[in-house]
mmCIF file of C-alpha atoms in Angstrom:
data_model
loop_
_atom_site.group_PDB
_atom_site.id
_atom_site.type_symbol
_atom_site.label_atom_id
_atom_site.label_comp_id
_atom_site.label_asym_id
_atom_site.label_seq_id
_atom_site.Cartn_x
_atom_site.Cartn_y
_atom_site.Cartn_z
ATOM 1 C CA UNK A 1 -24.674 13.530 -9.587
ATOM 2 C CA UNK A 2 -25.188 15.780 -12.426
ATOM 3 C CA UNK A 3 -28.481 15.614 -14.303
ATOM 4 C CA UNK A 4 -27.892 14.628 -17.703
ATOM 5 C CA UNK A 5 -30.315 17.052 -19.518
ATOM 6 C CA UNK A 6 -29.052 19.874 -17.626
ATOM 7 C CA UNK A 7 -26.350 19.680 -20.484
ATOM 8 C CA UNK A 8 -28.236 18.791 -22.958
ATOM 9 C CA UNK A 9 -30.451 22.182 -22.219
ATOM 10 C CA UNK A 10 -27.007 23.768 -22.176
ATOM 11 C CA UNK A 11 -25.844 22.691 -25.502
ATOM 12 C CA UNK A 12 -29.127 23.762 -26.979
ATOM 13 C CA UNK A 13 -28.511 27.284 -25.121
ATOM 14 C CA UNK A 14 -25.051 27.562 -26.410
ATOM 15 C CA UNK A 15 -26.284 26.665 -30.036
ATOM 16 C CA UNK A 16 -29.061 28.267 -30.205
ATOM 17 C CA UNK A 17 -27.742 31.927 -28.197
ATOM 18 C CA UNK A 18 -31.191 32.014 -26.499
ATOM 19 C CA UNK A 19 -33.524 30.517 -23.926
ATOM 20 C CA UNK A 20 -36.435 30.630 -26.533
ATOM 21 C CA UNK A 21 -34.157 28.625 -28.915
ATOM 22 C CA UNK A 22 -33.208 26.266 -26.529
ATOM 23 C CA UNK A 23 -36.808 25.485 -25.301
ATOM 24 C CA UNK A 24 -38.095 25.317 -29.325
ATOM 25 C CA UNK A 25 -35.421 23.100 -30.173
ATOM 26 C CA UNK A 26 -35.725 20.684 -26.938
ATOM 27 C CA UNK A 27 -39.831 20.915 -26.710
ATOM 28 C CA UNK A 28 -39.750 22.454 -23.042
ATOM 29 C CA UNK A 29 -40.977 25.005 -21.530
ATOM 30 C CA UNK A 30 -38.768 28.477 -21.127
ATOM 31 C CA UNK A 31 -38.823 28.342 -17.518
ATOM 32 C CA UNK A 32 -37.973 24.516 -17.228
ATOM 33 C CA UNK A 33 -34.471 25.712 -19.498
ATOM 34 C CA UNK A 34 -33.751 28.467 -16.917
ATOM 35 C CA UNK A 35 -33.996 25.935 -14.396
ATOM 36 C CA UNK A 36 -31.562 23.717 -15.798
ATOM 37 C CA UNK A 37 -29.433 25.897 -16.609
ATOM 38 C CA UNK A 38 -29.182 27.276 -12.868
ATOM 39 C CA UNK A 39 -29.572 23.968 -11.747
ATOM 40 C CA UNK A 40 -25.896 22.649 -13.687
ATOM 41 C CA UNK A 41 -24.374 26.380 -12.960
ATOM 42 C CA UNK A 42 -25.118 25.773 -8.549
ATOM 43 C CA UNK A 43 -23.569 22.110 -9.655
ATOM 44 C CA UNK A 44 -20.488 23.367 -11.289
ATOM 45 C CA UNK A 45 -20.239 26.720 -9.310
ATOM 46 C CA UNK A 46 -19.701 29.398 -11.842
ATOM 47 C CA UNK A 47 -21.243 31.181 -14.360
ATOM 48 C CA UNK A 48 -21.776 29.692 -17.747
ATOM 49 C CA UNK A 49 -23.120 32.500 -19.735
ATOM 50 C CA UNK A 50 -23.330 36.195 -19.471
ATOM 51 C CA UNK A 51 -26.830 37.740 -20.105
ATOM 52 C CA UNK A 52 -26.930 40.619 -22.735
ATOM 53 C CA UNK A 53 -30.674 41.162 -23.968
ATOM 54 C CA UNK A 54 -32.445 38.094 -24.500
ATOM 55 C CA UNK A 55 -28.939 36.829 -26.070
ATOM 56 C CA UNK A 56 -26.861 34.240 -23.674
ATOM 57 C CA UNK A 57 -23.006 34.715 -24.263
ATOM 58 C CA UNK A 58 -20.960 32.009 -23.118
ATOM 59 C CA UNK A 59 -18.347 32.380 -20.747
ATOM 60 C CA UNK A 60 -14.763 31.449 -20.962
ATOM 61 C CA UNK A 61 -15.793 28.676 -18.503
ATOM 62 C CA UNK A 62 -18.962 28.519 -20.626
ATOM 63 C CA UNK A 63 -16.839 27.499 -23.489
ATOM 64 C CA UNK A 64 -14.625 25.172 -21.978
ATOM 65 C CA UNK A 65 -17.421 23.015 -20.409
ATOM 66 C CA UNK A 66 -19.138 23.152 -23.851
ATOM 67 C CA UNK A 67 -15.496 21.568 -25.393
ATOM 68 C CA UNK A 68 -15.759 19.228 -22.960
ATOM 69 C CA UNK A 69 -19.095 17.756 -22.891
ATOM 70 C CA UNK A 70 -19.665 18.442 -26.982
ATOM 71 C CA UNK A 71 -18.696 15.375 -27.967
ATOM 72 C CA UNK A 72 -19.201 12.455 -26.005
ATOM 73 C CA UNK A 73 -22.983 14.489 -25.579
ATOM 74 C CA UNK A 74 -23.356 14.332 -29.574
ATOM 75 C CA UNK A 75 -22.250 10.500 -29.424
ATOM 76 C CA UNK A 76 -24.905 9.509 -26.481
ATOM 77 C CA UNK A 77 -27.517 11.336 -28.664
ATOM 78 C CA UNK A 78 -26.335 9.433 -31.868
ATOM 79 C CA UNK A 79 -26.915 6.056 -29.713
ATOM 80 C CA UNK A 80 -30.619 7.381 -28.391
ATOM 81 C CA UNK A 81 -31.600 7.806 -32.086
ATOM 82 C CA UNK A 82 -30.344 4.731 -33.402
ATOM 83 C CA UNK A 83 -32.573 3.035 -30.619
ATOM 84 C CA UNK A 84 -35.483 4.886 -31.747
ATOM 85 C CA UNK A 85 -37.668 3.939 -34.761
ATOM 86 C CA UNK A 86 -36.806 5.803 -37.681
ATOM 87 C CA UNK A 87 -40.621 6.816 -37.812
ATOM 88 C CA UNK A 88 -41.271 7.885 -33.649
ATOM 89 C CA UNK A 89 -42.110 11.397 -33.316
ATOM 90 C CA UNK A 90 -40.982 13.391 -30.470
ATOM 91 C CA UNK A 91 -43.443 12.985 -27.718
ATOM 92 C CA UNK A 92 -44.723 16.426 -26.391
ATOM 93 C CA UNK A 93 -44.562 16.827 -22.453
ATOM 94 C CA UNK A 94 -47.793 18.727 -20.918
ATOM 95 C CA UNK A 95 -48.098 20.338 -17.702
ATOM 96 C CA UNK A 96 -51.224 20.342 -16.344
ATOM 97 C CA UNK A 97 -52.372 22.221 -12.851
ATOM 98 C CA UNK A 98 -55.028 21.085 -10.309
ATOM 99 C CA UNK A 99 -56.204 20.412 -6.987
ATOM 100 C CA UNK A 100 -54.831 17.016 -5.414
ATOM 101 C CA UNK A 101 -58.304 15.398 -5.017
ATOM 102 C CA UNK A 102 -60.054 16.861 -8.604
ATOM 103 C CA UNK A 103 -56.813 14.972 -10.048
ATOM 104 C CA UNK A 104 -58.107 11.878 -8.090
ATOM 105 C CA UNK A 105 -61.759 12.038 -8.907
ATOM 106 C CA UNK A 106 -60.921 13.219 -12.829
ATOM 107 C CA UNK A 107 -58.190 12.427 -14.535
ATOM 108 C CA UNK A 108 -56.081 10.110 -12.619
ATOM 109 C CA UNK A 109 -58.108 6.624 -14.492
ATOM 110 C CA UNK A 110 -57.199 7.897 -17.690
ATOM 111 C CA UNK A 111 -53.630 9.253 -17.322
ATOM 112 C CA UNK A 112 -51.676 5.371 -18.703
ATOM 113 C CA UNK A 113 -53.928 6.089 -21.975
ATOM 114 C CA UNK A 114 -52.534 9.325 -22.926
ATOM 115 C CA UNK A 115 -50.454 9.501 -25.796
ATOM 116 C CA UNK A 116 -48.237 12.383 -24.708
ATOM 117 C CA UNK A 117 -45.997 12.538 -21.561
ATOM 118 C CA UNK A 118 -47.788 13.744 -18.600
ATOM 119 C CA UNK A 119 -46.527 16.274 -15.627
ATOM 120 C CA UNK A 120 -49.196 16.791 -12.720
ATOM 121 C CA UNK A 121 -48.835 19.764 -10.784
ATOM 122 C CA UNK A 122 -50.620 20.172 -7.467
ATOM 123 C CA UNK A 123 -51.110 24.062 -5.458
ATOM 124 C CA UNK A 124 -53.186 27.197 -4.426
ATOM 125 C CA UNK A 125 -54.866 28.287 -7.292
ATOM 126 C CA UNK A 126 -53.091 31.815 -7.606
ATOM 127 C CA UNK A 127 -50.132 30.324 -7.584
ATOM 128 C CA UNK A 128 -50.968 28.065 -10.826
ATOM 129 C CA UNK A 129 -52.449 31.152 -12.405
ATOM 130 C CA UNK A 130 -49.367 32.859 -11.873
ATOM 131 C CA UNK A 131 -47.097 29.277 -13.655
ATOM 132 C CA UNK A 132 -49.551 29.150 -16.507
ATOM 133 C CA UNK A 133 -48.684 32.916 -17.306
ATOM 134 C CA UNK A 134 -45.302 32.318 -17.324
ATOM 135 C CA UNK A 135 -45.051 29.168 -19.149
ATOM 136 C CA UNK A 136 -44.594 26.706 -16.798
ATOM 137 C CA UNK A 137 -48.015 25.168 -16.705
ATOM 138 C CA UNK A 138 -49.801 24.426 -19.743
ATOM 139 C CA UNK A 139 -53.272 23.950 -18.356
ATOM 140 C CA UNK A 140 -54.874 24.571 -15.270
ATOM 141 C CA UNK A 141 -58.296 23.416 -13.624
ATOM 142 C CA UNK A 142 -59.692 26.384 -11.505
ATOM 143 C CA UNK A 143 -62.768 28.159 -10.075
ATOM 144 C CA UNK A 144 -60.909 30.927 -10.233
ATOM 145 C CA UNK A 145 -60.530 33.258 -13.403
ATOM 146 C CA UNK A 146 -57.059 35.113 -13.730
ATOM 147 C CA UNK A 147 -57.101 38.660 -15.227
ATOM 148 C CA UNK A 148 -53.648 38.259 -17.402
ATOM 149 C CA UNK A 149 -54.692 38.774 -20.987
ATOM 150 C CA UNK A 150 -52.400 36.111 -22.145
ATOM 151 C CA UNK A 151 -54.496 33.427 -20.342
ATOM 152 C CA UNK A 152 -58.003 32.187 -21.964
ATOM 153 C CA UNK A 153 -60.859 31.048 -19.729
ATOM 154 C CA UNK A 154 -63.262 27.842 -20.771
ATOM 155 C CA UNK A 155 -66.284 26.947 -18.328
ATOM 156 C CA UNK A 156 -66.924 23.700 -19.075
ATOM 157 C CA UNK A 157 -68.908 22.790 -15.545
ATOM 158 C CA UNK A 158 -69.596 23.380 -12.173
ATOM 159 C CA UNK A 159 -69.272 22.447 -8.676
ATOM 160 C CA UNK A 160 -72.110 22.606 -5.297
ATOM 161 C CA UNK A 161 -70.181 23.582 -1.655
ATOM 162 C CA UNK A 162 -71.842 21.480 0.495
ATOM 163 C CA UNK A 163 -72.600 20.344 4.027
ATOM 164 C CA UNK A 164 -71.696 16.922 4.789
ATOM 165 C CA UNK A 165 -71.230 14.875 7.746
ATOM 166 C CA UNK A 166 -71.011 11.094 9.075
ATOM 167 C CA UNK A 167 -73.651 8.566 9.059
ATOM 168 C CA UNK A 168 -74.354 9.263 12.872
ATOM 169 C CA UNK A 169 -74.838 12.857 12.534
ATOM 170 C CA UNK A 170 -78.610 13.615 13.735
ATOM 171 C CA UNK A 171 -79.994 15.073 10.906
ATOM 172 C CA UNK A 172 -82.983 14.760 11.883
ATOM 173 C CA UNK A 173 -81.684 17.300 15.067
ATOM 174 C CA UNK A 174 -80.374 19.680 12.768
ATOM 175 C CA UNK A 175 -83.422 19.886 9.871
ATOM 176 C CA UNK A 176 -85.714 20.564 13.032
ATOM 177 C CA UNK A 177 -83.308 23.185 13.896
ATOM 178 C CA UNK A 178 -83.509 24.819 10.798
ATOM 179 C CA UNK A 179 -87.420 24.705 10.174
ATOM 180 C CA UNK A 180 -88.214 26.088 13.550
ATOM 181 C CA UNK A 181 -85.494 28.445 14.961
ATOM 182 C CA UNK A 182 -83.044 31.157 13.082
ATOM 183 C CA UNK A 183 -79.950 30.992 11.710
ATOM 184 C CA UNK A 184 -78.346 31.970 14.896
ATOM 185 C CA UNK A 185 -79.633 28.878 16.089
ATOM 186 C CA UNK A 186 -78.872 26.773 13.412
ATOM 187 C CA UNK A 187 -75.211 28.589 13.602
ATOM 188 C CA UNK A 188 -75.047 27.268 17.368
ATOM 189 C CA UNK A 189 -76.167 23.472 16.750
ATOM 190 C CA UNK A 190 -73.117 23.299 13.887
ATOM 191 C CA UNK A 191 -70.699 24.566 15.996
ATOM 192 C CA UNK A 192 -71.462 22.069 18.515
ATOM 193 C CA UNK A 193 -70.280 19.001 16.314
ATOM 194 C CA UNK A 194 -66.868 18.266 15.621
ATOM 195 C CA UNK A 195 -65.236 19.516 12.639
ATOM 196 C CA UNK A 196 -62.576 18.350 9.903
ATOM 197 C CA UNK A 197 -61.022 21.077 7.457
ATOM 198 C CA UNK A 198 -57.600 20.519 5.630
ATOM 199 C CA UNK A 199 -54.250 21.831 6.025
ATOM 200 C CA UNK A 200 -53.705 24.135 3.303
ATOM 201 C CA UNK A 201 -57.117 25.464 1.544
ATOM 202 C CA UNK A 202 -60.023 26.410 4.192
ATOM 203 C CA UNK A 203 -61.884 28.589 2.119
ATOM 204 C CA UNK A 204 -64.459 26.023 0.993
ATOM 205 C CA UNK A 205 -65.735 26.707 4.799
ATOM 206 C CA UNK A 206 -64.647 30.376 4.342
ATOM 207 C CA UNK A 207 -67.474 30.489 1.764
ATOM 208 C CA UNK A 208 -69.956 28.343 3.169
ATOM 209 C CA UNK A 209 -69.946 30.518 6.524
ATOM 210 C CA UNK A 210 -70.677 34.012 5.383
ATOM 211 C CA UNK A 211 -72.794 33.048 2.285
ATOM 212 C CA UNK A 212 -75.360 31.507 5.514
ATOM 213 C CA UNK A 213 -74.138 33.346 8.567
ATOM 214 C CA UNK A 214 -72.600 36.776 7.496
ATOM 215 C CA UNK A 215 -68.938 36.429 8.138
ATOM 216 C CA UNK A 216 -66.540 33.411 8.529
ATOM 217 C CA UNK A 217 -66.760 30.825 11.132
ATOM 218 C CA UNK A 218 -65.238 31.822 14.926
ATOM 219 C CA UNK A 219 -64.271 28.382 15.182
ATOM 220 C CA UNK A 220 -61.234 26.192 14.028
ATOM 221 C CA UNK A 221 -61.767 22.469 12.863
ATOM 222 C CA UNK A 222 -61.218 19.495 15.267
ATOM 223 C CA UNK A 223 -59.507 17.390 13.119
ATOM 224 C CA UNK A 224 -57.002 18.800 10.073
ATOM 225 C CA UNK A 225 -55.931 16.401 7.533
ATOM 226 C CA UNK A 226 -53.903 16.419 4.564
ATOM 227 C CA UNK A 227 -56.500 16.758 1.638
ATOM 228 C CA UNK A 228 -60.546 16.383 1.138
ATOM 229 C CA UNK A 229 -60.433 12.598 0.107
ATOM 230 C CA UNK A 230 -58.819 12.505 3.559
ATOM 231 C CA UNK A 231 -61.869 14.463 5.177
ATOM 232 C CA UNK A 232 -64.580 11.850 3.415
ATOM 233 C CA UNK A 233 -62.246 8.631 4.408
ATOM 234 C CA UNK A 234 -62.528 10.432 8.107
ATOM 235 C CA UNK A 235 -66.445 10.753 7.562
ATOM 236 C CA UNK A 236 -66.444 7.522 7.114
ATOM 237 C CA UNK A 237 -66.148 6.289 10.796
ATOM 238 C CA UNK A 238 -69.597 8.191 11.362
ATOM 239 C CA UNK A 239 -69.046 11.448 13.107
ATOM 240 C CA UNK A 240 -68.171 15.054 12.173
ATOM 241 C CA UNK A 241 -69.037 17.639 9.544
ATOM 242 C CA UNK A 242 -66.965 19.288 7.018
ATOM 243 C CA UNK A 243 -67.979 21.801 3.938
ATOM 244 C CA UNK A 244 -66.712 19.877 0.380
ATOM 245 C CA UNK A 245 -67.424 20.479 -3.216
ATOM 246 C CA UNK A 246 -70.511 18.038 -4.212
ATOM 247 C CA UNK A 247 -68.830 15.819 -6.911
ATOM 248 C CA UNK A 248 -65.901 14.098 -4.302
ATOM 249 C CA UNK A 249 -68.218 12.677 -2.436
ATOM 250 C CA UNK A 250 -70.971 11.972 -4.348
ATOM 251 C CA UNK A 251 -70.703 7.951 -4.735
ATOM 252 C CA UNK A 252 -70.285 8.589 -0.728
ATOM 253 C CA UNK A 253 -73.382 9.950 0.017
ATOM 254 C CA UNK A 254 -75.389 7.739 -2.864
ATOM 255 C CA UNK A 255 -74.080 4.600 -0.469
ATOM 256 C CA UNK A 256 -75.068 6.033 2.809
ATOM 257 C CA UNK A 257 -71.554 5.749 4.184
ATOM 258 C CA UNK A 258 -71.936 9.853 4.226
ATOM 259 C CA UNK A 259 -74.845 11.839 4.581
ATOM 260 C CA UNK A 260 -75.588 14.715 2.436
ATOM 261 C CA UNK A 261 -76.334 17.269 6.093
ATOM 262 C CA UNK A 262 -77.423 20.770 4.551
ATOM 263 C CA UNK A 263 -77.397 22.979 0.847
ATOM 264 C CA UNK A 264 -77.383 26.444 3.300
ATOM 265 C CA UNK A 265 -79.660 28.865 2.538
ATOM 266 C CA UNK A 266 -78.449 30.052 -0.250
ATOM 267 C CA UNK A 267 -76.647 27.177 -3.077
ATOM 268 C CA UNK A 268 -73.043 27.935 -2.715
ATOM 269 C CA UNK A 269 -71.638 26.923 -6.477
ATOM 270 C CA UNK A 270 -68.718 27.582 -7.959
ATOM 271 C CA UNK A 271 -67.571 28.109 -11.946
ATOM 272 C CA UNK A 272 -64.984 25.720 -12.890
ATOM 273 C CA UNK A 273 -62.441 26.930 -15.963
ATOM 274 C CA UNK A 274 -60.264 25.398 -18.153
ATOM 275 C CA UNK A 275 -57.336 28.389 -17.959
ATOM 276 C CA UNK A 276 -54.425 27.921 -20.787
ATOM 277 C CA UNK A 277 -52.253 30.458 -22.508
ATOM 278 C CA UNK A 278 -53.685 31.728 -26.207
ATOM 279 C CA UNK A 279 -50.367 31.074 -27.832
ATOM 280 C CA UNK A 280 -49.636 27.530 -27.414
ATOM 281 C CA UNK A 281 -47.878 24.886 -29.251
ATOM 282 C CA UNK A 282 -49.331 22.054 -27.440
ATOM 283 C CA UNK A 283 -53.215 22.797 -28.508
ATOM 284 C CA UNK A 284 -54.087 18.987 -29.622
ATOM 285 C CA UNK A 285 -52.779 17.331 -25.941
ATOM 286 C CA UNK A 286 -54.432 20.306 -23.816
ATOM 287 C CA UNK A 287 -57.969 19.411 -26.745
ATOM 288 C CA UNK A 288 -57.524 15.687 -25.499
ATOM 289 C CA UNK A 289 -57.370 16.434 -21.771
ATOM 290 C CA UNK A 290 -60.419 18.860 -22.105
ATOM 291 C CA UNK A 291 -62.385 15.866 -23.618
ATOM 292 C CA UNK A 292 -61.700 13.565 -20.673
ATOM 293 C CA UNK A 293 -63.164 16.042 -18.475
ATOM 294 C CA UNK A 294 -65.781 16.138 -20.156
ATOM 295 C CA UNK A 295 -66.491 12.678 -20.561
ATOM 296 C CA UNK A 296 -66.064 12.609 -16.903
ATOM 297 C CA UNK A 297 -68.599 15.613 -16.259
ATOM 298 C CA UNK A 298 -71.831 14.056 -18.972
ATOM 299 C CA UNK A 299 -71.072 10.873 -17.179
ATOM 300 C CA UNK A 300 -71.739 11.900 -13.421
ATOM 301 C CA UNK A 301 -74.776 13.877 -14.892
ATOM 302 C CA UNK A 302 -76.140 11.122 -16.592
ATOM 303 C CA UNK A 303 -75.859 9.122 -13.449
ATOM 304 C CA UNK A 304 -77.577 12.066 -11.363
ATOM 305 C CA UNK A 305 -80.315 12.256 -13.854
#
């Protein structure tokens, strides 16, 4: 069945004559209106407008859809508003960008408070870069800085890779290792032990490896499972190691249930950004999610300190 917005996006286009009309007038992104609009033309299997510039001419099947749909489209409107309070403002829609388990730890306990509609978007961080550049994310959560000029950059706190493994690991094995014997040696013992990683993002290890050894690990995990807050759950049962940023499985390691194994040699930490386009009409809902984070972030540091 045909999605009912996709004409509503396609009235706007048709009114408007552009894709940047269309997306002012219906509060959505550029992208998300391209989308529709390719969505309903796959559905009804021809071309709807013709391209010329950033102008969209309709098509003589353009305008007969539009003839069609005009009306009883204007009348389901007419009964939306009439069921609206005459003083309800249009609720924005943000996109936000993140890794599955910072969503989790973060902003997951907060997200039936907000006041604005709400889109989470999970991925590699390049990729979410890439979607925030062209519109279709309107904040991200990243280590990683972008170099498109459109896109401004906001540390706001940081994250420790660390060593961690079940409650039966001998740690008391391994610190012996390390005090007496090389990194070679200490190289050999962790290889021994059974490993988790994830199924998408290894370079947490990646990291981990050649800031203490030199070069990444010659090994593959035992044990791959969907996410990190899979890896801890795993931990859990007592056995295995696995390389995870600090704050996931902090309450873990405060309650024994996983043990905190090695820092390397050398602190592995990483920057974490708040990446968001400089020209944005959405600045007070991407202000209020910044200010949960950092809620979030004071609060595990006053609990640390």
């Amino acid at each position: 069945m045909v999605n009912l917005e996709w004409y509503r996006t396609f009235k706007a286009i048709y009114k408007t004559g552009t894709l940047t009309g269309a997306a002012d007038s219906l509060f959505i992104s550029q992208p998300g209106v391209s989308l529709h609009l390719s969505s309903l033309e796959a559905y009804v299997g021809y071309k709807l407008f013709d391209r010329t510039g950033r102008k969209m001419i309709p098509t003589e099947r353009g305008k007969v859809l539009f003839n069609a749909i005009f009306e009883p489209l204007t009348k389901l409107e007419d009964v939306e508003k009439n069921f609206q309070k005459s003083t309800e403002k249009h609720t924005p829609t943000i996109s936000v960008g993140m890794c599955f388990e910072t969503f989790q730890t973060t902003l997951e306990q907060y997200v039936s408070t907000l006041p604005f509609n709400l889109i989470i978007s999970f991925g590699e961080y390049p990729e979410m870069l890439d979607q925030l550049d062209k519109g279709i994310l309107d904040l991200i959560i990243t280590p990683k800085k972008g170099t498109s000029p459109n896109i401004l950059h906001e540390a706001f706190s940081s994250e420790q890779i660390i060593l961690v493994g079940g409650k039966d690991v001998n740690k008391e094995s391994f610190n012996e290792v390390v005090a007496t014997k090389g990194l070679e040696h200490v190289e050999e013992w962790l290889k021994q032990e059974k490993w988790y990683g994830t199924t998408g993002d290894m370079e947490h290890l990646f990291q981990f490896w050649i800031q203490n050894f030199g070069h990444k690990p010659n090994f593959r995990p035992n044990y791959i499972v969907p996410n990190l807050n899979s890896i801890i759950r795993c931990l859990k049962g007592g056995t295995g190691l696995a390389v995870i940023p600090d704050f996931l499985c902090k309450n873990e390691i405060e309650s024994g249930e996983v043990k905190l194994i090695w820092e390397g040699e050398k602190k592995l930490e990483n920057t974490l950004y708040f990446g968001c386009r400089k020209n944005t009409n959405y600045e007070e809902e991407i202000n209020h999610i910044k200010g949960l984070f950092r809620k979030m972030m004071s609060k595990d540091e006053a609990l640390i300190a």
